[in-house]
Amino acid sequence: MAQVGERESEELTLVTTKPYFDLPTACPLCLPLFIYLKLAHFPFRLSFNSIFPDSDQIPYVESGTYVAYNNENGGVIENLKRDGIVDLDSEFQSVPDWVAMKAMISSWLADAMMYELWVGSDGKSACKIYYSDLSWPIVKVLFLKQVYSVKQHLGITKDNAEQREDEIYKRAKIAYGALSTRLGDQDFLFDDRPSSLDATFLGHVLVTLHALPETSVLRSKLLEHGNVVRYAEKHKTKLIESSSSSSGPQFRSVPSSSTPKRGPSNWSSKPKSQPKREKTEGEKTFKRRARYFLAAQLVVVLLFLSLMGGNDAGDMELDDEDEGNAFD
Amino acid sequence: MSNPDSVPDLTPPDSERQKPFDTSEIDEEEDNGGDENDVEDDDEDEGGNDGVFRGPNRPKPQSREARFRSEKLKMESLLQRMKTGPVSVRVHDVIIKGNTKTKDHIIEAETEVLNNVGSMQELLKASQIVNLRLQALEIFDSVKITLDSGPPELPGTANVIIEVVETANPLSGQIGAFTKAEAGSSTVEGSLKYKNLFGYGDLWDGSLAYGYDHSTELSAGLYLPRFEGLVTPVTARAYLLSQDWLKFTSYKERSMGLSLGLFSSEHHDVAYNIAWRTLTDPSQVASRSVRRQLGHNLLSSLKYTFKVDRRNSTMRPTRGYAFFSTTQLGGLVPNNRSLRFLRQEFDIRYVVPLGFYRAALNFGVSGGVVFPWGNGFSSKPSSLPERFFLGGNISPVCALGGPTALWGFKTRGLGPTEPRRQVNDGTADPSGVDYLGGDLAFTALADLSFDLPFRWFREKGIHAHVFACAGNVAKLTENEYRNFSVQKFVESLRSSVGVGLVVPTSFFRMELNYCYIVKKFDHDRAKTGVRLTFSAS
C-alpha cells in the first residue's frame, strides 16, 4: 500500500477544479493545461480541489516534492518548460506571429472569458464550475467578491459598463477572426504541430461552447467561425473522450449533489473488484471497533456519574460545611 | 458574604416602620468594600407561640437602653429556638426595589428558591443563595436582602425585600492570561464589557486575544441569563480568528463564526458552532496532504463537554480527581457541503496526597480520536485543524481537556510528517517537513510535586516536581487503520522525564524544567535540556 502510494506520488499529478459540462475540468485556466499535457502525450493523473475556487495557485502540477504553481513564473506551462519537463514551443518562440497570437489569446480572449463568466451572463455557469461543492453562504460571498474583483481588473465602472462591454466583445471578435484565419483547415495553429497556443485556444473554445449559456454573446460570436468549432470538437474527441475509454483518468460530468468531494477515488484506473472486497471487511472491523470505543466511553461516563454520585445540575454550590453552625 | 453566625450589631429600629406589635430586629452588617451584603432578621410571628415575642402594644416610647435590652433578649431567644429546632416560617411575598433598568422577571427568576422554604434556617440559607445568584449576574453594585414579617393576618409568614443598586458604570475592562489547551499555548486577552444594555441582565463584551502560537482572535459576545424562559443562560459569541501554523504545518487558518452556548451547568455544557474556515498557504511550500486541504469549509458542529473537577487546585493540585470528556459532531447541515467529523477526547486525573512536604502524586491519562463520517469515510482524510497535535509550551499538569502537551516536546513537535515542497532556489537547505498530527492520540503523565525545605520558597508557593510523560499520535484515516496495531502504537510511544521548579504567580504557573527525552523519533522536535513553560488558569 505504501509502495503504491509512493509510486502514485512520484507520477505527475495535475490538480484542477472539478469536471463539469462534459469536460474534464470546466475552469478556463485549468483546461488548457490538461490539453497541453495531452497534446504532449505526457502521462499524468488528474486530481481535484473543489473547495478553493479563488486560489491563484490552482491549477498546479506535482510530482513527489516538485510542485509547479500557476501563480509562479508566468504559469504552469512556463514552469514545465523552464524545468525541462514538457516543452512544445521550442521552435515557435521566435516566430512573430506566434508571439502576437499568444498575446492576443492571453489578454483579449482571457478578458472576454472572465467577463462573460462573471458579469456578462447570469453567473450560473461560473457557480457550477467553481462552487458546486461549497455551502451557499460561502458561495454568495465568494461570488460577490469575485464579481467585484473582475470588474476592478477589467476597469468596469457604473459609468463605462456598456462601453467596456462593447470593447471586450469587439476585441474577442477580432481575435476569433484572426485565429480562425490563421487556423484555416489545419489541425493545429502553427506548422501543423501542437503548441501551447493550441492548448490555450482549445481550452478557451471548449469552455465557451460547452459551459457558457446559449444566450451568451461571446458564444454566439465564436459560433460564426465554423472551422474553429470543428477544430475544437475534433480535438475534444481525440484527446478527451478517447482517453476516457483507455487507461487514462476517467471522468464524467455528474450532478453536484452526488459528487464526492475527493476526486482521486473516481479517477483510479485500477480494477475495482478486488480492493472493494477487502475494503468492506476492513470497514466492518473499523466500524465494530469504533462502536466498541464509543460504547466504552459511554459506560465510563455513566459509571462515573453513578459511583461518584454526581451533584445536581445546580448553578451554585455553597460551602455546606458552615451550614447552620449556630443553629444546630 | 453575610454570616448569620456572627454577633449581631444592633441598630435602632427603622423609625418609619409603624408596627402594631413589638418586633425585635437583628441587624447584621458587614462592609466588604463596595459590596454590601446585609441580612436583617425580623422576628417572625409564631403561630401559637406568642408568649415570648409578642407583647401588648406599648404606645409610650421606651428608653434606648430598655429597648436595647428587650431586643437583645428577643434575639437570644430566637437564636435559642433556632438552635433547638426548625423555626417554621414561609415566604409570603418577594418585594424588589432599586431596579430602574433591570426587568423584574430577571431578578424574580433568581429568587425561586425562596418559594420552597419552610423554616427560618432554610430562609436564611435561601437568602444567601439568592444574594450570590444576583451578584453573579454582574449587573449590580450591591444587593441587600431584608427579611420582614409578613402581613399580620397571616401568621408565620415573612416578606423578603430585595434592594439592588444597579451598576453606575456599565463599562468595564480587563486583561488576563489564559491557557488554550487545544492549541498547546497560552493567550493574553483584553476585553471590554458592557453590562445590562437592555435591562435583561445582558452582558456584552468585545475582546481581543493574542496567543503565543501566533494566533489572533477578535470576538464579541452576549450573555443572557434568562432567555425566553430557558433554564440555563444563553451565550452567543461571534468571532474572527486567525491562526498561523506556517512554521509547523505550512498553513494559515482563518475562521469567522458564531458560537452558541445552548446549555451550561456545573458538569455539562452544550454548544453549537457555525463557522466559515479558510486554510491557505501563502508560503507555497506545503506538503501534498496539506495542499489537498487548502480551501474553504463550512463548519457546523455540536459540542458536548462533561467535566468533573474535584481537585483542590488547578495550579497545584494536591488531592482529588478530575474527569473531562468532549464530544464534537460536525456536519450538521442538510447536505454534504460541510465538514463531517466526529471527535472524541477525554482526560482523567487523579492526585494522591503523600502527607509530607505537601507532596502529591499526580497521575493523568488522556486520549482522543477523530474521523470523518459519510460515504467513503474510511478513505477520506480527517480535517487538519481537527486532528490531534502533541507538544507545546504549557505544562501537562495544567492542560486539561484532552491529549495536548508533553514535557520536552515543542509545539506540534511529534507525530506523522510529510516532506514539504522542494524549492529550487539555489540553496542546499532541505525544505523541511510538515507535522500532520494524528487521528488517534494518547498521553500519560505522572508528576510528583513537593515543597522545598526552605521557608521562603514555601511562603511564595514555589515548589519542585519530578515528572515523567509519554504520548503518541497515529493516523487512522485514508485506510491507514488497516495498518494500525496497538503494539506498534505502544512501541512508538515518545517519552520524557525530568525535574523542575514550579513558580505559581497570580497570573500563570511557570515551570523551569530540565527535561530528558527518553524516546523520540527522527523528525520529532524535542531536545534534552532546560525548558520554560507558562500556563494560565
Short mmCIF file of N, CA, C and O in Angstrom, two decimals, chain A residues 1 13 15 47 49 51-54 57 60 62 64-65 67 69 71-72 132-135 138 141-142 256-257 259 261-262 278-279 282-283 286-287 293-294 297 300-301 304-305 308 311-314 316-318 320 322-323 325-328, chain B residues 4-5 79 82-84 121 124-125 128-129 132-133 136 265-267 276 279-281 284 288 291-298 306 308 310 321 323 325 336-338 342 344 346 369 371 377-381 419-422 476 479 481-482:
data_model
loop_
_atom_site.label_atom_id
_atom_site.label_comp_id
_atom_site.label_asym_id
_atom_site.label_seq_id
_atom_site.Cartn_x
_atom_site.Cartn_y
_atom_site.Cartn_z
N MET A 1 0.85 -1.21 0.00
CA MET A 1 0.00 0.00 0.00
C MET A 1 0.88 1.25 0.00
O MET A 1 0.68 2.17 -0.75
N THR A 13 1.00 14.62 -11.22
CA THR A 13 -0.42 14.78 -10.93
C THR A 13 -0.82 16.20 -11.24
O THR A 13 -0.15 17.15 -10.84
N VAL A 15 -3.59 19.01 -10.64
CA VAL A 15 -4.69 19.33 -9.73
C VAL A 15 -5.48 20.49 -10.31
O VAL A 15 -4.93 21.57 -10.57
N SER A 47 -6.32 15.11 -10.41
CA SER A 47 -6.86 15.19 -9.05
C SER A 47 -7.59 16.51 -8.92
O SER A 47 -7.36 17.42 -9.74
N ASN A 49 -9.33 19.83 -6.58
CA ASN A 49 -9.57 20.62 -5.38
C ASN A 49 -10.83 21.42 -5.65
O ASN A 49 -10.82 22.35 -6.46
N ILE A 51 -12.68 22.98 -3.25
CA ILE A 51 -13.06 23.88 -2.15
C ILE A 51 -12.24 25.17 -2.13
O ILE A 51 -12.32 25.96 -1.20
N PHE A 52 -11.42 25.39 -3.18
CA PHE A 52 -10.60 26.60 -3.16
C PHE A 52 -10.69 27.31 -4.51
O PHE A 52 -9.68 27.49 -5.19
N PRO A 53 -11.90 27.75 -4.89
CA PRO A 53 -12.07 28.30 -6.24
C PRO A 53 -11.34 29.62 -6.45
O PRO A 53 -10.99 29.97 -7.57
N ASP A 54 -11.11 30.35 -5.36
CA ASP A 54 -10.47 31.67 -5.53
C ASP A 54 -8.96 31.61 -5.34
O ASP A 54 -8.31 32.63 -5.14
N GLN A 57 -3.25 29.60 -6.98
CA GLN A 57 -2.27 28.53 -7.11
C GLN A 57 -2.77 27.43 -8.04
O GLN A 57 -1.98 26.68 -8.61
N TYR A 60 -2.21 23.34 -10.60
CA TYR A 60 -0.79 23.11 -10.39
C TYR A 60 -0.48 21.65 -10.68
O TYR A 60 -1.36 20.81 -10.69
N GLU A 62 2.19 18.39 -9.67
CA GLU A 62 3.09 17.95 -8.61
C GLU A 62 3.61 16.57 -8.95
O GLU A 62 2.94 15.76 -9.61
N GLY A 64 6.08 14.02 -6.51
CA GLY A 64 6.94 13.90 -5.33
C GLY A 64 6.96 15.23 -4.60
O GLY A 64 5.91 15.77 -4.26
N THR A 65 8.14 15.81 -4.39
CA THR A 65 8.20 17.10 -3.71
C THR A 65 8.28 18.26 -4.70
O THR A 65 8.47 19.41 -4.32
N VAL A 67 6.62 20.85 -7.20
CA VAL A 67 5.31 21.43 -7.45
C VAL A 67 5.49 22.65 -8.33
O VAL A 67 6.41 23.45 -8.12
N TYR A 69 3.27 25.82 -9.41
CA TYR A 69 2.01 26.52 -9.19
C TYR A 69 1.71 27.46 -10.35
O TYR A 69 2.60 27.92 -11.06
N ASN A 71 0.67 30.49 -10.11
CA ASN A 71 0.98 31.89 -9.84
C ASN A 71 2.48 32.16 -9.74
O ASN A 71 2.92 33.14 -9.16
N GLU A 72 3.27 31.26 -10.32
CA GLU A 72 4.72 31.44 -10.29
C GLU A 72 5.28 31.39 -11.70
O GLU A 72 4.88 30.56 -12.51
N SER A 132 -19.64 24.27 -6.86
CA SER A 132 -20.64 23.21 -6.70
C SER A 132 -20.46 22.41 -5.40
O SER A 132 -21.38 21.73 -4.97
N ASP A 133 -19.29 22.50 -4.77
CA ASP A 133 -19.09 21.74 -3.53
C ASP A 133 -19.05 22.60 -2.28
O ASP A 133 -18.68 22.13 -1.21
N LEU A 134 -19.39 23.87 -2.44
CA LEU A 134 -19.33 24.76 -1.27
C LEU A 134 -20.74 25.09 -0.80
O LEU A 134 -21.69 25.08 -1.57
N SER A 135 -20.86 25.44 0.46
CA SER A 135 -22.15 25.80 1.04
C SER A 135 -22.58 27.18 0.57
O SER A 135 -21.74 28.04 0.33
N ILE A 138 -21.10 30.62 1.82
CA ILE A 138 -19.75 30.85 1.33
C ILE A 138 -19.80 31.20 -0.16
O ILE A 138 -19.11 32.12 -0.63
N VAL A 141 -20.85 34.88 -0.80
CA VAL A 141 -19.81 35.87 -0.50
C VAL A 141 -18.68 35.79 -1.53
O VAL A 141 -18.22 36.82 -2.04
N LEU A 142 -18.25 34.57 -1.85
CA LEU A 142 -17.15 34.42 -2.80
C LEU A 142 -17.55 34.95 -4.18
O LEU A 142 -16.74 35.57 -4.88
N SER A 256 -23.97 17.90 -9.04
CA SER A 256 -23.06 18.26 -7.95
C SER A 256 -23.41 17.62 -6.63
O SER A 256 -22.56 17.32 -5.85
N SER A 257 -24.70 17.40 -6.36
CA SER A 257 -25.05 16.91 -5.03
C SER A 257 -24.53 15.52 -4.78
O SER A 257 -24.31 15.13 -3.65
N THR A 259 -21.74 14.36 -6.16
CA THR A 259 -20.30 14.25 -6.43
C THR A 259 -19.54 14.29 -5.12
O THR A 259 -19.71 15.20 -4.34
N LYS A 261 -16.45 14.90 -2.57
CA LYS A 261 -15.50 16.00 -2.52
C LYS A 261 -14.15 15.59 -3.06
O LYS A 261 -13.47 16.35 -3.69
N ARG A 262 -13.73 14.40 -2.76
CA ARG A 262 -12.38 13.98 -3.11
C ARG A 262 -12.40 13.29 -4.45
O ARG A 262 -13.05 12.30 -4.63
N GLU A 278 -11.85 -6.26 0.02
CA GLU A 278 -11.05 -6.04 1.23
C GLU A 278 -11.62 -4.87 2.01
O GLU A 278 -11.72 -4.89 3.20
N LYS A 279 -11.97 -3.83 1.24
CA LYS A 279 -12.44 -2.60 1.88
C LYS A 279 -13.66 -2.89 2.75
O LYS A 279 -13.78 -2.40 3.85
N GLY A 282 -12.50 -4.64 5.94
CA GLY A 282 -11.78 -3.70 6.81
C GLY A 282 -12.72 -2.67 7.40
O GLY A 282 -12.62 -2.32 8.57
N GLU A 283 -13.65 -2.23 6.55
CA GLU A 283 -14.60 -1.22 7.03
C GLU A 283 -15.42 -1.78 8.17
O GLU A 283 -15.72 -1.10 9.14
N PHE A 286 -13.40 -1.85 11.32
CA PHE A 286 -13.22 -0.49 11.84
C PHE A 286 -14.50 0.01 12.49
O PHE A 286 -14.47 0.59 13.57
N LYS A 287 -15.63 -0.26 11.82
CA LYS A 287 -16.92 0.19 12.37
C LYS A 287 -17.16 -0.48 13.71
O LYS A 287 -17.62 0.15 14.67
N PHE A 293 -15.48 1.41 21.01
CA PHE A 293 -14.81 2.54 21.64
C PHE A 293 -15.82 3.53 22.19
O PHE A 293 -15.74 3.98 23.33
N LEU A 294 -16.82 3.86 21.34
CA LEU A 294 -17.84 4.83 21.79
C LEU A 294 -18.64 4.25 22.95
O LEU A 294 -18.98 4.95 23.90
N GLN A 297 -16.68 4.58 26.10
CA GLN A 297 -16.73 5.97 26.58
C GLN A 297 -18.02 6.21 27.37
O GLN A 297 -18.03 6.78 28.45
N VAL A 300 -18.02 4.45 30.71
CA VAL A 300 -17.16 5.14 31.69
C VAL A 300 -17.88 6.34 32.28
O VAL A 300 -17.88 6.56 33.48
N VAL A 301 -18.53 7.13 31.40
CA VAL A 301 -19.23 8.33 31.89
C VAL A 301 -20.37 7.94 32.82
O VAL A 301 -20.54 8.51 33.90
N PHE A 304 -19.05 6.65 36.12
CA PHE A 304 -18.55 7.78 36.91
C PHE A 304 -19.69 8.51 37.59
O PHE A 304 -19.66 8.82 38.76
N LEU A 305 -20.75 8.78 36.80
CA LEU A 305 -21.89 9.51 37.35
C LEU A 305 -22.53 8.74 38.48
O LEU A 305 -22.89 9.30 39.51
N MET A 308 -19.67 8.07 41.60
CA MET A 308 -19.27 9.25 42.34
C MET A 308 -20.47 10.04 42.82
O MET A 308 -20.31 11.06 43.47
N ASN A 311 -23.30 15.50 41.43
CA ASN A 311 -24.14 16.54 42.00
C ASN A 311 -25.24 16.89 41.05
O ASN A 311 -25.20 16.64 39.88
N ASP A 312 -26.28 17.62 41.59
CA ASP A 312 -27.35 18.14 40.74
C ASP A 312 -26.78 19.17 39.81
O ASP A 312 -25.80 19.81 40.12
N ALA A 313 -27.46 19.36 38.74
CA ALA A 313 -27.00 20.40 37.80
C ALA A 313 -27.43 21.75 38.32
O ALA A 313 -28.24 22.44 37.75
N GLY A 314 -26.96 22.09 39.50
CA GLY A 314 -27.33 23.37 40.10
C GLY A 314 -26.34 24.43 39.68
O GLY A 314 -25.22 24.18 39.30
N MET A 316 -25.28 26.96 41.58
CA MET A 316 -24.44 27.46 42.65
C MET A 316 -24.15 26.37 43.62
O MET A 316 -25.01 25.59 43.96
N GLU A 317 -22.94 26.31 44.05
CA GLU A 317 -22.65 25.37 45.12
C GLU A 317 -22.11 26.13 46.27
O GLU A 317 -21.09 26.79 46.19
N LEU A 318 -22.82 26.08 47.36
CA LEU A 318 -22.32 26.76 48.53
C LEU A 318 -21.47 25.82 49.33
O LEU A 318 -21.61 24.61 49.23
N ASP A 320 -21.17 23.90 52.20
CA ASP A 320 -22.18 23.46 53.15
C ASP A 320 -21.61 23.20 54.52
O ASP A 320 -22.34 22.91 55.45
N ASP A 322 -20.38 25.06 56.69
CA ASP A 322 -20.71 26.01 57.75
C ASP A 322 -22.19 26.12 58.01
O ASP A 322 -22.63 26.96 58.75
N GLU A 323 -22.92 25.28 57.30
CA GLU A 323 -24.37 25.47 57.38
C GLU A 323 -24.87 25.27 58.80
O GLU A 323 -24.60 24.26 59.44
N ASN A 325 -24.22 26.37 61.66
CA ASN A 325 -23.35 26.13 62.82
C ASN A 325 -23.97 26.64 64.09
O ASN A 325 -23.96 26.00 65.12
N ALA A 326 -24.55 27.87 63.94
CA ALA A 326 -25.10 28.48 65.14
C ALA A 326 -26.47 27.93 65.46
O ALA A 326 -27.02 28.19 66.50
N PHE A 327 -27.02 27.18 64.55
CA PHE A 327 -28.41 26.80 64.74
C PHE A 327 -28.58 25.33 65.04
O PHE A 327 -29.68 24.84 65.13
N ASP A 328 -27.51 24.61 65.16
CA ASP A 328 -27.61 23.18 65.48
C ASP A 328 -28.09 22.98 66.91
O ASP A 328 -27.70 23.71 67.78
N PRO B 4 -24.57 34.68 59.10
CA PRO B 4 -25.60 34.75 60.14
C PRO B 4 -25.06 34.33 61.51
O PRO B 4 -25.72 34.48 62.51
N ASP B 5 -23.87 33.77 61.51
CA ASP B 5 -23.34 33.29 62.78
C ASP B 5 -22.67 34.39 63.59
O ASP B 5 -22.42 34.23 64.77
N LEU B 79 -32.45 32.90 68.68
CA LEU B 79 -31.30 32.05 68.37
C LEU B 79 -31.40 30.73 69.11
O LEU B 79 -31.08 29.67 68.57
N MET B 82 -33.87 28.64 67.38
CA MET B 82 -33.34 28.13 66.11
C MET B 82 -32.32 27.04 66.33
O MET B 82 -32.14 26.17 65.49
N LYS B 83 -31.67 27.09 67.50
CA LYS B 83 -30.68 26.04 67.79
C LYS B 83 -31.36 24.73 68.11
O LYS B 83 -30.85 23.65 67.79
N THR B 84 -32.51 24.82 68.72
CA THR B 84 -33.15 23.58 69.17
C THR B 84 -33.92 22.89 68.05
O THR B 84 -34.08 21.69 68.06
N GLN B 121 -34.24 28.66 59.26
CA GLN B 121 -32.91 28.25 58.83
C GLN B 121 -32.84 28.18 57.31
O GLN B 121 -31.89 28.65 56.68
N LEU B 124 -32.81 31.64 55.75
CA LEU B 124 -31.51 32.32 55.79
C LEU B 124 -30.59 31.79 54.70
O LEU B 124 -29.91 32.52 53.99
N LYS B 125 -30.60 30.47 54.57
CA LYS B 125 -29.74 29.86 53.56
C LYS B 125 -30.19 30.25 52.16
O LYS B 125 -29.39 30.59 51.29
N GLN B 128 -29.17 33.66 51.25
CA GLN B 128 -27.76 33.71 50.88
C GLN B 128 -27.57 33.28 49.42
O GLN B 128 -26.81 33.88 48.66
N ILE B 129 -28.30 32.23 49.04
CA ILE B 129 -28.20 31.75 47.67
C ILE B 129 -28.68 32.81 46.69
O ILE B 129 -28.03 33.07 45.66
N LEU B 132 -26.10 35.48 46.29
CA LEU B 132 -24.98 35.06 45.44
C LEU B 132 -25.37 35.07 43.97
O LEU B 132 -24.62 35.52 43.10
N ARG B 133 -26.57 34.56 43.69
CA ARG B 133 -27.01 34.49 42.29
C ARG B 133 -27.16 35.87 41.68
O ARG B 133 -26.77 36.11 40.54
N ALA B 136 -23.88 37.26 40.96
CA ALA B 136 -23.25 36.58 39.83
C ALA B 136 -23.72 37.13 38.50
O ALA B 136 -23.05 36.93 37.48
N SER B 265 -24.21 23.90 32.71
CA SER B 265 -24.37 23.74 34.14
C SER B 265 -23.00 23.39 34.69
O SER B 265 -22.01 23.46 33.98
N GLU B 266 -22.96 23.00 35.91
CA GLU B 266 -21.66 22.78 36.53
C GLU B 266 -20.88 21.67 35.83
O GLU B 266 -19.68 21.74 35.66
N HIS B 267 -21.59 20.63 35.39
CA HIS B 267 -20.89 19.49 34.81
C HIS B 267 -21.07 19.36 33.31
O HIS B 267 -20.32 18.67 32.66
N TRP B 276 -17.12 29.73 9.04
CA TRP B 276 -16.52 29.65 7.71
C TRP B 276 -15.03 29.64 7.94
O TRP B 276 -14.47 30.62 8.44
N LEU B 279 -8.32 27.68 4.87
CA LEU B 279 -6.92 27.32 5.07
C LEU B 279 -6.15 27.77 3.83
O LEU B 279 -6.56 27.45 2.70
N THR B 280 -5.08 28.51 4.04
CA THR B 280 -4.29 28.97 2.90
C THR B 280 -2.82 28.68 3.16
O THR B 280 -2.42 28.43 4.30
N ASP B 281 -2.04 28.75 2.10
CA ASP B 281 -0.60 28.54 2.24
C ASP B 281 0.13 29.64 1.48
O ASP B 281 0.55 29.42 0.33
N GLN B 284 3.59 28.71 0.07
CA GLN B 284 3.66 27.83 -1.09
C GLN B 284 4.72 26.74 -0.97
O GLN B 284 5.38 26.38 -1.95
N ARG B 288 2.05 17.59 0.30
CA ARG B 288 0.92 17.13 -0.50
C ARG B 288 -0.38 17.04 0.31
O ARG B 288 -1.43 17.52 -0.11
N ARG B 291 -1.66 20.48 1.02
CA ARG B 291 -2.17 21.14 -0.19
C ARG B 291 -3.60 20.70 -0.49
O ARG B 291 -4.42 21.48 -0.92
N ARG B 292 -3.87 19.42 -0.26
CA ARG B 292 -5.19 18.88 -0.57
C ARG B 292 -6.27 19.47 0.32
O ARG B 292 -7.45 19.42 -0.01
N GLN B 293 -5.89 20.02 1.45
CA GLN B 293 -6.87 20.51 2.41
C GLN B 293 -7.06 22.02 2.36
O GLN B 293 -7.89 22.56 3.08
N LEU B 294 -6.27 22.68 1.50
CA LEU B 294 -6.39 24.14 1.45
C LEU B 294 -7.72 24.51 0.82
O LEU B 294 -8.17 23.87 -0.13
N GLY B 295 -8.33 25.54 1.36
CA GLY B 295 -9.59 25.99 0.77
C GLY B 295 -10.60 26.39 1.83
O GLY B 295 -10.25 26.59 2.99
N HIS B 296 -11.85 26.49 1.40
CA HIS B 296 -12.92 26.96 2.28
C HIS B 296 -13.75 25.78 2.77
O HIS B 296 -14.03 24.86 2.02
N ASN B 297 -14.17 25.90 4.03
CA ASN B 297 -15.04 24.86 4.57
C ASN B 297 -16.08 25.49 5.47
O ASN B 297 -15.80 26.48 6.16
N LEU B 298 -17.24 24.89 5.48
CA LEU B 298 -18.27 25.32 6.43
C LEU B 298 -18.25 24.34 7.59
O LEU B 298 -18.31 23.13 7.41
N PHE B 306 -18.43 17.26 29.19
CA PHE B 306 -18.79 16.80 30.53
C PHE B 306 -17.54 16.94 31.38
O PHE B 306 -16.48 16.46 31.02
N VAL B 308 -15.91 17.02 35.50
CA VAL B 308 -15.97 16.92 36.95
C VAL B 308 -14.56 17.23 37.43
O VAL B 308 -13.62 16.56 37.02
N ARG B 310 -12.69 17.66 40.93
CA ARG B 310 -12.72 17.64 42.40
C ARG B 310 -11.31 17.81 42.96
O ARG B 310 -11.04 17.42 44.08
N TYR B 321 -9.61 14.45 42.14
CA TYR B 321 -9.64 13.81 40.83
C TYR B 321 -10.38 14.71 39.86
O TYR B 321 -11.09 15.63 40.27
N PHE B 323 -12.27 14.60 35.74
CA PHE B 323 -12.60 13.85 34.51
C PHE B 323 -13.20 14.81 33.50
O PHE B 323 -14.13 15.55 33.80
N SER B 325 -14.62 15.07 29.40
CA SER B 325 -14.90 14.36 28.16
C SER B 325 -15.53 15.34 27.20
O SER B 325 -16.45 16.07 27.57
N ASN B 336 -24.20 17.62 2.02
CA ASN B 336 -22.86 17.14 2.39
C ASN B 336 -21.81 18.21 2.19
O ASN B 336 -20.63 17.91 2.06
N ARG B 337 -22.24 19.48 2.14
CA ARG B 337 -21.26 20.52 1.84
C ARG B 337 -20.71 21.19 3.10
O ARG B 337 -20.61 22.41 3.16
N SER B 338 -20.46 20.39 4.12
CA SER B 338 -19.80 20.95 5.30
C SER B 338 -18.88 19.86 5.84
O SER B 338 -18.96 18.71 5.43
N LEU B 342 -16.40 13.33 13.53
CA LEU B 342 -16.77 13.02 14.91
C LEU B 342 -15.47 13.03 15.71
O LEU B 342 -14.52 12.36 15.34
N GLN B 344 -13.75 12.83 19.59
CA GLN B 344 -13.98 12.48 20.99
C GLN B 344 -12.66 12.54 21.73
O GLN B 344 -11.67 12.01 21.27
N PHE B 346 -10.88 12.65 25.92
CA PHE B 346 -11.14 12.57 27.35
C PHE B 346 -9.84 12.80 28.10
O PHE B 346 -8.75 12.67 27.56
N VAL B 369 -9.80 10.69 19.62
CA VAL B 369 -9.87 10.12 18.27
C VAL B 369 -10.76 11.02 17.42
O VAL B 369 -11.70 11.64 17.92
N PHE B 371 -12.50 11.11 13.34
CA PHE B 371 -12.59 10.53 12.00
C PHE B 371 -13.78 11.16 11.27
O PHE B 371 -14.74 11.60 11.89
N PHE B 377 -16.05 7.20 4.12
CA PHE B 377 -15.32 7.93 5.16
C PHE B 377 -13.96 7.33 5.46
O PHE B 377 -13.02 8.03 5.83
N SER B 378 -13.81 6.01 5.32
CA SER B 378 -12.55 5.39 5.73
C SER B 378 -11.41 5.76 4.80
O SER B 378 -10.24 5.69 5.18
N SER B 379 -11.74 6.19 3.57
CA SER B 379 -10.67 6.55 2.66
C SER B 379 -10.45 8.06 2.60
O SER B 379 -9.55 8.53 1.93
N LYS B 380 -11.29 8.80 3.31
CA LYS B 380 -11.11 10.25 3.28
C LYS B 380 -10.14 10.65 4.38
O LYS B 380 -10.06 10.01 5.42
N PRO B 381 -9.45 11.77 4.20
CA PRO B 381 -8.58 12.25 5.29
C PRO B 381 -9.42 13.02 6.32
O PRO B 381 -10.48 13.53 5.99
N PRO B 419 7.27 15.37 3.76
CA PRO B 419 8.22 16.36 3.24
C PRO B 419 7.52 17.50 2.54
O PRO B 419 6.52 17.30 1.83
N ARG B 420 8.04 18.69 2.74
CA ARG B 420 7.46 19.85 2.09
C ARG B 420 7.90 19.92 0.65
O ARG B 420 8.74 19.15 0.18
N ARG B 421 7.35 20.89 -0.05
CA ARG B 421 7.72 21.11 -1.43
C ARG B 421 9.18 21.50 -1.51
O ARG B 421 9.67 22.32 -0.74
N GLN B 422 9.88 20.92 -2.48
CA GLN B 422 11.28 21.25 -2.68
C GLN B 422 11.34 22.52 -3.52
O GLN B 422 10.83 22.56 -4.64
N LEU B 476 -5.26 7.26 11.21
CA LEU B 476 -6.18 6.14 11.00
C LEU B 476 -6.94 6.28 9.69
O LEU B 476 -7.43 5.30 9.15
N ASN B 479 -7.58 4.95 4.97
CA ASN B 479 -7.33 3.50 5.06
C ASN B 479 -6.10 3.10 5.86
O ASN B 479 -5.69 1.95 5.83
N TYR B 481 -5.99 2.79 8.95
CA TYR B 481 -6.40 1.99 10.10
C TYR B 481 -6.10 0.51 9.85
O TYR B 481 -5.94 -0.26 10.80
N ARG B 482 -5.99 0.11 8.58
CA ARG B 482 -5.69 -1.29 8.28
C ARG B 482 -4.28 -1.66 8.74
O ARG B 482 -4.00 -2.81 9.04
#
